[in-house]
GROMACS .gro file of C-alpha atoms in nm:
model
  386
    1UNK     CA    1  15.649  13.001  15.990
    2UNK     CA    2  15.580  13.335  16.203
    3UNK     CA    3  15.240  13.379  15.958
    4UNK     CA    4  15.118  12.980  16.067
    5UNK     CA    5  15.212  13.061  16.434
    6UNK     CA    6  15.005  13.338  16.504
    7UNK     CA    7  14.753  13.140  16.319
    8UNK     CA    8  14.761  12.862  16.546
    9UNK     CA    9  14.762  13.135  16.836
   10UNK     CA   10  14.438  13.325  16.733
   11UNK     CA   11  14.169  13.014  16.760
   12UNK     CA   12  13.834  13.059  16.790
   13UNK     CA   13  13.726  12.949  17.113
   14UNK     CA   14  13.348  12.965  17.281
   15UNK     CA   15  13.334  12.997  17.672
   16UNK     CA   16  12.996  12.883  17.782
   17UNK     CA   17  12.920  13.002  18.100
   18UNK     CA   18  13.020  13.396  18.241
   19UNK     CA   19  13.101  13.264  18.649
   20UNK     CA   20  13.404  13.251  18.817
   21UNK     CA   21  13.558  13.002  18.623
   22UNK     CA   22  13.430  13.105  18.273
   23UNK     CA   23  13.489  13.425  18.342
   24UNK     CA   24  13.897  13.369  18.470
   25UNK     CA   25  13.905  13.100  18.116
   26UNK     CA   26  13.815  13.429  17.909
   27UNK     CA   27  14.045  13.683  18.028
   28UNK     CA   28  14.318  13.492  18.044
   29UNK     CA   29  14.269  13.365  17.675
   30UNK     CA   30  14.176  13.682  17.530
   31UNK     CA   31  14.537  13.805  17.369
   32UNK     CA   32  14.571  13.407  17.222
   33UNK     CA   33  14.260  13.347  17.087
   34UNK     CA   34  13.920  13.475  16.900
   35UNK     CA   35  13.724  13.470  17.219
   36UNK     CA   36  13.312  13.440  17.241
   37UNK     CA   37  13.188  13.470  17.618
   38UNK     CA   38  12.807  13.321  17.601
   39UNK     CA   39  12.579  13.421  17.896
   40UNK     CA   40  12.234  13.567  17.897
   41UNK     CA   41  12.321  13.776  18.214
   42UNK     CA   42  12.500  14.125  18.144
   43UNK     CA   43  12.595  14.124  18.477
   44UNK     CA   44  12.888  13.899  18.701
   45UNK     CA   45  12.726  13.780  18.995
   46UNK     CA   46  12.941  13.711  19.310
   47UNK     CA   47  12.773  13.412  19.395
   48UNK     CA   48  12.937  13.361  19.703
   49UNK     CA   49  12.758  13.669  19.839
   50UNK     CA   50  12.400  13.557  19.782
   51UNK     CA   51  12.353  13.480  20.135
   52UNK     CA   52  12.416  13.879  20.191
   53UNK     CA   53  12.172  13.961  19.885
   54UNK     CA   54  11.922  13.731  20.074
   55UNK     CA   55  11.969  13.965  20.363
   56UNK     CA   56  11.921  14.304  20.209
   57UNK     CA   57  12.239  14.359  20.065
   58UNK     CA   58  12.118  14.584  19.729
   59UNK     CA   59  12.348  14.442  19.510
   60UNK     CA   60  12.593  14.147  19.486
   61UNK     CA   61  12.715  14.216  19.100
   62UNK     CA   62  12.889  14.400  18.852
   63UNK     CA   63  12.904  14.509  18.511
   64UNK     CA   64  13.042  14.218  18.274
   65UNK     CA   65  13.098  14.511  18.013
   66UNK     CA   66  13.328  14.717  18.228
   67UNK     CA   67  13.461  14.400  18.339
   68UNK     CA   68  13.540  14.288  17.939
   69UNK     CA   69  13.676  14.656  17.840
   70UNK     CA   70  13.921  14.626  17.618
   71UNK     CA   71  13.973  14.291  17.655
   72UNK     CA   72  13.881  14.181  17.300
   73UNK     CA   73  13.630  13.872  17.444
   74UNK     CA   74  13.269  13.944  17.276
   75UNK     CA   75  13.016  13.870  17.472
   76UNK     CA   76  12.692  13.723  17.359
   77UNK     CA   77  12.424  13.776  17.584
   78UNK     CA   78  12.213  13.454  17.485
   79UNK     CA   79  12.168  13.122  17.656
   80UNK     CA   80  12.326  12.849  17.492
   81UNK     CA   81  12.068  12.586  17.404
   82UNK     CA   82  12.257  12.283  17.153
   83UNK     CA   83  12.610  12.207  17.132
   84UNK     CA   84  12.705  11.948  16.817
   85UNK     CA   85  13.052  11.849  16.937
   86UNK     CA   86  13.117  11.667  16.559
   87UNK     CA   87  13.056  12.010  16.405
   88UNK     CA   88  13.194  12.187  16.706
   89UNK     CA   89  12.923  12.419  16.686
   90UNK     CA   90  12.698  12.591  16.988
   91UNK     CA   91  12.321  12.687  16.909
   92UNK     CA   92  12.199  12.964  17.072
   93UNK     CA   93  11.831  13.092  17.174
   94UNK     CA   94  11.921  13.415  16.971
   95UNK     CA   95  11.944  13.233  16.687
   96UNK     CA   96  12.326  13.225  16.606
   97UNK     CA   97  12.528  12.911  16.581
   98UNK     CA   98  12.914  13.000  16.694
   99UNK     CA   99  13.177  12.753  16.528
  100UNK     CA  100  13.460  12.693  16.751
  101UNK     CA  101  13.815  12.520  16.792
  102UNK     CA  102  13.784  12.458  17.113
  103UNK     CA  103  13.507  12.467  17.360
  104UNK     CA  104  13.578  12.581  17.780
  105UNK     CA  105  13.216  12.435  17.928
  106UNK     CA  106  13.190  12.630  18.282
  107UNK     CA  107  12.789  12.617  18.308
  108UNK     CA  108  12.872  12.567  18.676
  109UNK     CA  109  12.606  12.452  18.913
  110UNK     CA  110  12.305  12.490  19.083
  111UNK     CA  111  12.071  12.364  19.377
  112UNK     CA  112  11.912  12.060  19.226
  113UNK     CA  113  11.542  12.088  19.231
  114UNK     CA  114  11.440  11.757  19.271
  115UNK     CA  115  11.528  11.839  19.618
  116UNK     CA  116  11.343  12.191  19.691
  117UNK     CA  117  11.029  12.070  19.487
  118UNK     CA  118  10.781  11.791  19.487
  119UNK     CA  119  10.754  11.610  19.139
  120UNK     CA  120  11.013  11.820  18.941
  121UNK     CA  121  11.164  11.644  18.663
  122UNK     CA  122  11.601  11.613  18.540
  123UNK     CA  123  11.434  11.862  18.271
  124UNK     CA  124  11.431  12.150  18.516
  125UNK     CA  125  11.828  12.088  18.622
  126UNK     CA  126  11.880  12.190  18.177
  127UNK     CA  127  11.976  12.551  18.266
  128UNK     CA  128  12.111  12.764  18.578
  129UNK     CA  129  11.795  13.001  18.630
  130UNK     CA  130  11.563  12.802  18.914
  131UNK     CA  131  11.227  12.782  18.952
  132UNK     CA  132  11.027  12.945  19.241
  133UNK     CA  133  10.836  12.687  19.431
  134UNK     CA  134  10.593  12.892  19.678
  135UNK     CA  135  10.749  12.933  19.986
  136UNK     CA  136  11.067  12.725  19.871
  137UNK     CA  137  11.391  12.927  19.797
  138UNK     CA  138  11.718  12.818  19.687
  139UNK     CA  139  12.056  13.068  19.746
  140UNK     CA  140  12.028  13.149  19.332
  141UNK     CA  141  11.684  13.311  19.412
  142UNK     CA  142  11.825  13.486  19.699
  143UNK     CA  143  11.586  13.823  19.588
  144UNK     CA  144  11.281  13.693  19.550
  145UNK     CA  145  11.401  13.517  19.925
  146UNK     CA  146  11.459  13.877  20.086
  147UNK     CA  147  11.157  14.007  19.925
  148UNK     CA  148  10.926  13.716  20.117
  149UNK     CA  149  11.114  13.805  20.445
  150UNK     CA  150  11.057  14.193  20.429
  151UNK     CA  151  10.667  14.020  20.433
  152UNK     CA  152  10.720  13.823  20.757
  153UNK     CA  153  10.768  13.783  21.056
  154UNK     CA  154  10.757  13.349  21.051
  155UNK     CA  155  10.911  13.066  21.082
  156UNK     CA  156  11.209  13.008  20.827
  157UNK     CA  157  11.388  12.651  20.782
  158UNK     CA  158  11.745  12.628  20.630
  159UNK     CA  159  11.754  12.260  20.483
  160UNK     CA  160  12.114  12.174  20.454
  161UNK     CA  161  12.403  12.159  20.740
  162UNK     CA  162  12.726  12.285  20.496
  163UNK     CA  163  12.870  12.582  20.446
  164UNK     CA  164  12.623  12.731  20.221
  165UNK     CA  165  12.338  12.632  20.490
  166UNK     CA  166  12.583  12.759  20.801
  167UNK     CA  167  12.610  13.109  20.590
  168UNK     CA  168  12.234  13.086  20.515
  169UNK     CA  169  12.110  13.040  20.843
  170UNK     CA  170  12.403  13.300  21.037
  171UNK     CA  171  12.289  13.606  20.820
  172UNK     CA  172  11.919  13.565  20.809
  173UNK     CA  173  11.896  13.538  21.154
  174UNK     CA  174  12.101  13.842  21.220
  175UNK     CA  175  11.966  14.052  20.936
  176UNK     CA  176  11.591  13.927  21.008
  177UNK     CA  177  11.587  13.857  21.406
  178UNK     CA  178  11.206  13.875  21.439
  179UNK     CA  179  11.211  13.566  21.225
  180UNK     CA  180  11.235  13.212  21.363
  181UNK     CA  181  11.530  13.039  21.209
  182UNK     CA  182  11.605  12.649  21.217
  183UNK     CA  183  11.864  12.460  21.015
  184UNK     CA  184  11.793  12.156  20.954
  185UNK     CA  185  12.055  11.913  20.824
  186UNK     CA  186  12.057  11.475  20.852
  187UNK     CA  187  12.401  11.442  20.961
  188UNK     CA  188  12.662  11.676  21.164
  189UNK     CA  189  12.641  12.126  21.090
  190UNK     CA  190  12.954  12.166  20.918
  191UNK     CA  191  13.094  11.822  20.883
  192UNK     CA  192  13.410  11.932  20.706
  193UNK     CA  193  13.570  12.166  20.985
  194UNK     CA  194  13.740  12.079  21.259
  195UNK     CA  195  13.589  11.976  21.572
  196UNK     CA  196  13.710  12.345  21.715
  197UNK     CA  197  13.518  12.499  21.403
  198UNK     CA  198  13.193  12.351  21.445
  199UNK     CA  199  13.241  12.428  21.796
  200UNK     CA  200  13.255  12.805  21.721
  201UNK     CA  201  12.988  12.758  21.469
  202UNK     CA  202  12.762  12.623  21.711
  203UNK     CA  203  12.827  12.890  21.940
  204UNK     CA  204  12.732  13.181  21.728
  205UNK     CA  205  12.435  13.020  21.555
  206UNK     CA  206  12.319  12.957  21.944
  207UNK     CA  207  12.392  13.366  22.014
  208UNK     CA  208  12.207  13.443  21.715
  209UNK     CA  209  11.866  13.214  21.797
  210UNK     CA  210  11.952  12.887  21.535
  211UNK     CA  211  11.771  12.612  21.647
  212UNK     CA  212  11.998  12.363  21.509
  213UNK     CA  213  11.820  11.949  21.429
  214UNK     CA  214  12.091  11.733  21.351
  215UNK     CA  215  11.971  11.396  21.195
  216UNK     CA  216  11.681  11.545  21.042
  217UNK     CA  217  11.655  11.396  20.695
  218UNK     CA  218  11.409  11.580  20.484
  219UNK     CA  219  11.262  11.469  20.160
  220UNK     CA  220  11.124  11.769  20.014
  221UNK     CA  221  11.069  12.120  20.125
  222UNK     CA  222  10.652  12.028  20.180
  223UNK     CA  223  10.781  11.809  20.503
  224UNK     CA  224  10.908  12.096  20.660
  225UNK     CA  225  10.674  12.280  20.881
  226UNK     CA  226  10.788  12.650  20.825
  227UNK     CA  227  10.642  12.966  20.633
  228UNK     CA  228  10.955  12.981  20.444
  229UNK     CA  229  11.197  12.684  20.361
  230UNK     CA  230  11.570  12.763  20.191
  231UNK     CA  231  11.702  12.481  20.020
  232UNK     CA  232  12.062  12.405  20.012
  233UNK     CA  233  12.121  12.021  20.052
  234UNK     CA  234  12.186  11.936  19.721
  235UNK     CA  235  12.428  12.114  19.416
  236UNK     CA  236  12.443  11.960  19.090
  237UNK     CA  237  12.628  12.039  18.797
  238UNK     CA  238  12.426  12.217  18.502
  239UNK     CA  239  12.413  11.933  18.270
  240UNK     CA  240  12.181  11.994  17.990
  241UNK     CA  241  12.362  12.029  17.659
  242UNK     CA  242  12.679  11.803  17.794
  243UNK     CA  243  12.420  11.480  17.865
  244UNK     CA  244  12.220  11.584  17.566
  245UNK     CA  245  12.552  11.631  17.299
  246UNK     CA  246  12.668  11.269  17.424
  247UNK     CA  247  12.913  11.401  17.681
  248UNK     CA  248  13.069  11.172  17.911
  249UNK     CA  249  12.903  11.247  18.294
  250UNK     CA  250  12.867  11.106  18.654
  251UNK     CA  251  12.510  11.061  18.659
  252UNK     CA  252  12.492  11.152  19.014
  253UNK     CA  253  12.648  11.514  19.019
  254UNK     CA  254  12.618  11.594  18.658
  255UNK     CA  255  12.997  11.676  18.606
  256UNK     CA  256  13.140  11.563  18.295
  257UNK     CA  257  13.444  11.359  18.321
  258UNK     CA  258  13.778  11.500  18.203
  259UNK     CA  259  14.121  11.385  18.225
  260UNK     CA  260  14.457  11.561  18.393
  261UNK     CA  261  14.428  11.832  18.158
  262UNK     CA  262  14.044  11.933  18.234
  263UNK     CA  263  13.973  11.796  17.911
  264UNK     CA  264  13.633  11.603  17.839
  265UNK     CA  265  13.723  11.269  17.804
  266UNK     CA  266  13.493  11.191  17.527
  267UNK     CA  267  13.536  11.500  17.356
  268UNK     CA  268  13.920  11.620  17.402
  269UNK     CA  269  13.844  11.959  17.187
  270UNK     CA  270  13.602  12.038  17.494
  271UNK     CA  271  13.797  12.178  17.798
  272UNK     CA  272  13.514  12.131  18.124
  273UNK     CA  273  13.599  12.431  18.452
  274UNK     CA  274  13.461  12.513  18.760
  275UNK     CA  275  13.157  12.320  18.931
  276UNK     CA  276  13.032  12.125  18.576
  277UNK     CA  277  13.444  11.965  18.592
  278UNK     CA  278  13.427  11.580  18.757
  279UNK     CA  279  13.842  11.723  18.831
  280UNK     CA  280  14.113  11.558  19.060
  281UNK     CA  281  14.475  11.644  19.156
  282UNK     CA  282  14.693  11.491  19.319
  283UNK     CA  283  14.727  11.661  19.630
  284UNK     CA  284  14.348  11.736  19.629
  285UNK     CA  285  14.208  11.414  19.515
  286UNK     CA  286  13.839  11.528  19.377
  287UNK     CA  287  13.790  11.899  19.382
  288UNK     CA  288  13.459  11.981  19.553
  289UNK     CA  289  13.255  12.279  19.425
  290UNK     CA  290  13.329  12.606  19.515
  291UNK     CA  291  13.445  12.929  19.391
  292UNK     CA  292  13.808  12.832  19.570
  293UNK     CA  293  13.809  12.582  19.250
  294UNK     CA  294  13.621  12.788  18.940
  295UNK     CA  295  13.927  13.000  18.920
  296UNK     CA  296  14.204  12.774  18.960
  297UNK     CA  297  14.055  12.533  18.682
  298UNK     CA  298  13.891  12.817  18.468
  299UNK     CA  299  14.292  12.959  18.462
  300UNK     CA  300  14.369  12.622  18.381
  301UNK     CA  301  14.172  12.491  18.130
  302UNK     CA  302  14.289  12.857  17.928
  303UNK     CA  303  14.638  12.807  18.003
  304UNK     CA  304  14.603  12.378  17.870
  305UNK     CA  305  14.437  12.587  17.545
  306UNK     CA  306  14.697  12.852  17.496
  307UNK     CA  307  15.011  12.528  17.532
  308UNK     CA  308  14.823  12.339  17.288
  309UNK     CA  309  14.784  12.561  17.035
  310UNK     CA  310  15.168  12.626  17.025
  311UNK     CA  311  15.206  12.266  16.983
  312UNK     CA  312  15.280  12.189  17.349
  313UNK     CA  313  15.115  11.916  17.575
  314UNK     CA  314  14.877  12.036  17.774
  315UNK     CA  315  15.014  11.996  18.184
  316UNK     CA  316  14.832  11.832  18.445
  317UNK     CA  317  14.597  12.033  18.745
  318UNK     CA  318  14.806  12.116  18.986
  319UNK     CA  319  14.557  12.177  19.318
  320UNK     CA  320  14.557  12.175  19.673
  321UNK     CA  321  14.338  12.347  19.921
  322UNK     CA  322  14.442  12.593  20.193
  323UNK     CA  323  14.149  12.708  20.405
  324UNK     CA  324  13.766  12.725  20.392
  325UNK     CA  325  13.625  13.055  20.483
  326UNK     CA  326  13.267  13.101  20.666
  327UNK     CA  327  13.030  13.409  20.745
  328UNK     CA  328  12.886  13.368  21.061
  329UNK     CA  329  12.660  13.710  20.995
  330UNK     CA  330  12.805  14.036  20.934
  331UNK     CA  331  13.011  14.072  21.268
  332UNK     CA  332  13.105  13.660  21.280
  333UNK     CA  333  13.330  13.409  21.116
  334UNK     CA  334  13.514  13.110  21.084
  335UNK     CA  335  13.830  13.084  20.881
  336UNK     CA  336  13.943  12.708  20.852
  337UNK     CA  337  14.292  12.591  20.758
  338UNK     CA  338  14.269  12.280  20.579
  339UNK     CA  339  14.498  12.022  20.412
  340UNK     CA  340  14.559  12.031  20.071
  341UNK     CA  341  14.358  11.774  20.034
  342UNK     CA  342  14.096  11.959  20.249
  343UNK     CA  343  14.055  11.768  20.566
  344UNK     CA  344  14.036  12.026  20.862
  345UNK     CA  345  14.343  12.163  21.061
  346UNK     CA  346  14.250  12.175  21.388
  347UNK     CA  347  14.382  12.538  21.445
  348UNK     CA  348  14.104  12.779  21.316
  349UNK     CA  349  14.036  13.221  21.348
  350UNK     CA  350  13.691  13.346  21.457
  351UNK     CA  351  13.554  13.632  21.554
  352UNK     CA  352  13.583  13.967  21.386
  353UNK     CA  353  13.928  13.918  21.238
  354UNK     CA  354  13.753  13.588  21.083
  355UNK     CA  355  13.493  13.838  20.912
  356UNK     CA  356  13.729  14.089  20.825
  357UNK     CA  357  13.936  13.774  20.671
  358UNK     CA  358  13.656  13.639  20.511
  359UNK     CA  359  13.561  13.964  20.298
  360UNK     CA  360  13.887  14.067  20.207
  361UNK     CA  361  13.897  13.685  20.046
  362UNK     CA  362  13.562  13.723  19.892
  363UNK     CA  363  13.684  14.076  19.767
  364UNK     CA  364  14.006  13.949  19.606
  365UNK     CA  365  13.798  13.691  19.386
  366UNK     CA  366  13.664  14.012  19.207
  367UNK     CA  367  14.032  14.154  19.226
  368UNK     CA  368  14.177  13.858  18.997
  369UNK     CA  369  13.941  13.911  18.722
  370UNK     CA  370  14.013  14.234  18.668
  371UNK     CA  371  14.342  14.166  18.692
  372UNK     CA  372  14.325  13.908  18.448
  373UNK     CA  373  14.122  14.170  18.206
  374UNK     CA  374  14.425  14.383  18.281
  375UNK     CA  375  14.746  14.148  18.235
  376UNK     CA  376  14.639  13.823  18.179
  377UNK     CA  377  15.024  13.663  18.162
  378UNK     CA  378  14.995  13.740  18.544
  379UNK     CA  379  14.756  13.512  18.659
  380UNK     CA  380  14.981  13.242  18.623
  381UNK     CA  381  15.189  13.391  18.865
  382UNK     CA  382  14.902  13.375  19.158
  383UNK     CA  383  14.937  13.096  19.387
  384UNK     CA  384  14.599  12.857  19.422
  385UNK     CA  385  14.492  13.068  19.076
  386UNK     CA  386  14.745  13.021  18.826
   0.00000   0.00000   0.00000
């Protein structure tokens, strides 16, 4: 009986994706399981720090090797290109076709296209790497951004009035000043803080020269009149191989539909994290994207795995939301208390402590995966993580 256990234990199971949630889904299977991370990128990318990389921060990343040391987790630095769910195999560009038991799909997300460029096509949403349209940038080609600004000085529109577009906007304008910054966004800058935190967001944007244009909606990034136009109005889930393997998936956002458990409820062998996860909780309701949700669900998803191959059900998500943190530049923020099913306290922090708050929260992100590559039993013990 001890023999067929540990049997059950060590399954072969294929991460697609290396993020946040991937990433957390890994390490925390690694000592159950015959893990395969699959991501052409060597390197982790903070993602939430792309706004700084836009603004001459040298380097937002770190090694996924040292990251993966001694783990066990192999990582195969290849884009996944077909997944056969009736096989349950994944076909790679390298040429390799990985057999699994289960599947964790974290492809995450990225700024949909259609919106940053005139007349491209759902084929350009199949994989995470975007295009570069001209003088159109989105936050995932936040170098090739920087570079174009070191060229300046111009005009520069933000298109977008959330969080991403509030970060955008705050740190180009105080990395860059002799560049003319406008965000642009058709309904209210920061819609989902408080009336207090767009107050204060307002108020620093203003210090820093942000021309703010509510109710401007734009099209495409040719109908804005700027040298340089960042897109980030619209995310969408990286779809590809779940549409094209007969996934089930909200044809809006991309995300494929799971049930309590994260798993895809078409295909109950695939387990779905982070942003590509359509995921609810109770006290949440639907989980927006955001890092503050790739690790909870990416520890979950590994955790529904490890309980059902010891013969266990799987438990339900167990979510709720706590704050929303902003950079307002390097000297500026805005931390946000929120429900749990994150609707905006009216109470908020600004100022310095909000930045120092704000980094030491985008520093522990990095913190928990190497924790998890270190002890993985103790993730479960992290509240909003485990």
């Amino acid at each position: 009986m001890k023999i067929v256990a540990k049997q059950r234990l060590r399954q072969k199971v294929v991460v697609l994706g290396g993020g946040y949630a991937g990433m957390m889904a890994a390490l925390r299977l690694a000592p159950y399981a015959r893990v395969t991370l699959v991501d052409p990128d060597d390197r982790f990318t903070e993602r939430v720090r792309l706004h700084e990389l836009a603004a001459g921060r040298p380097e937002v990343s770190h090694s996924r090797a040292q990251m993966l040391r001694g783990t066990g987790i192999e990582h195969l630095a290849a884009r996944a290109t077909a997944l056969d769910p009736a096989a349950r195999a994944v076909h790679t560009d390298c040429g390799r076709t990985l057999l699994y038991d289960r599947l964790v799909y974290a492809l995450g997300s990225h700024t949909d296209p259609r919106g940053a460029a005139p007349g491209a096509t759902p084929a350009a949403t199949a994989g995470p790497t975007p295009t570069a349209w001209g003088r159109a940038f989105t936050a995932e080609s936040a170098a090739a951004l920087h570079k174009r600004l070191l060229d300046g000085p111009g005009a520069l529109a933000v298109v977008g009035g959330g969080l991403t577009g509030i970060e955008m906007a705050g740190e180009l304008a105080e990395s860059h000043p002799e560049w003319e910054v406008r965000l642009l966004t058709g309904g209210e800058i920061g819609a989902g803080l408080s009336a207090r935190g767009r107050a204060h967001v307002r108020t620093v944007l203003d210090r820093l020269h942000v021309r703010v244009e509510e109710g401007r909606r734009i099209a495409d990034a040719d109908s804005v009149d700027a040298d340089a136009v960042v897109w980030t109005a619209a995310m969408r889930a990286t779809d590809g191989l779940a549409r094209d393997a007969g996934l089930d998936t909200d044809p809006v956002t991309g995300r494929i539909r799971v049930d309590a458990a994260l798993r895809s409820v078409s295909h109950p062998d695939i387990y779905v994290a982070g942003d590509a996860a359509a995921a609810r909780a109770p006290r949440a309701g639907a989980l927006r994207m955001a890092c503050a949700t790739a690790l909870p669900t990416g520890a979950h998803a590994a955790g529904a795995i490890i309980a059902e191959s010891r013969g266990a059900e799987p438990e339900p998500l167990s979510f709720g939301f706590v704050v929303q943190c902003v950079s307002l530049g390097r000297h500026d923020g805005l931390i946000q208390p929120v429900r749990a099913d994150d609707t905006p306290r009216e109470r908020v922090l600004t100022g310095r402590p909000a930045a120092r708050v704000k980094e030491q929260v985008v520093r522990s992100t990095v913190r928990f995966l190497k924790l998890a590559a270190r002890r993985p039993a103790a993730i479960r013990l992290i509240p909003g993580v485990g």
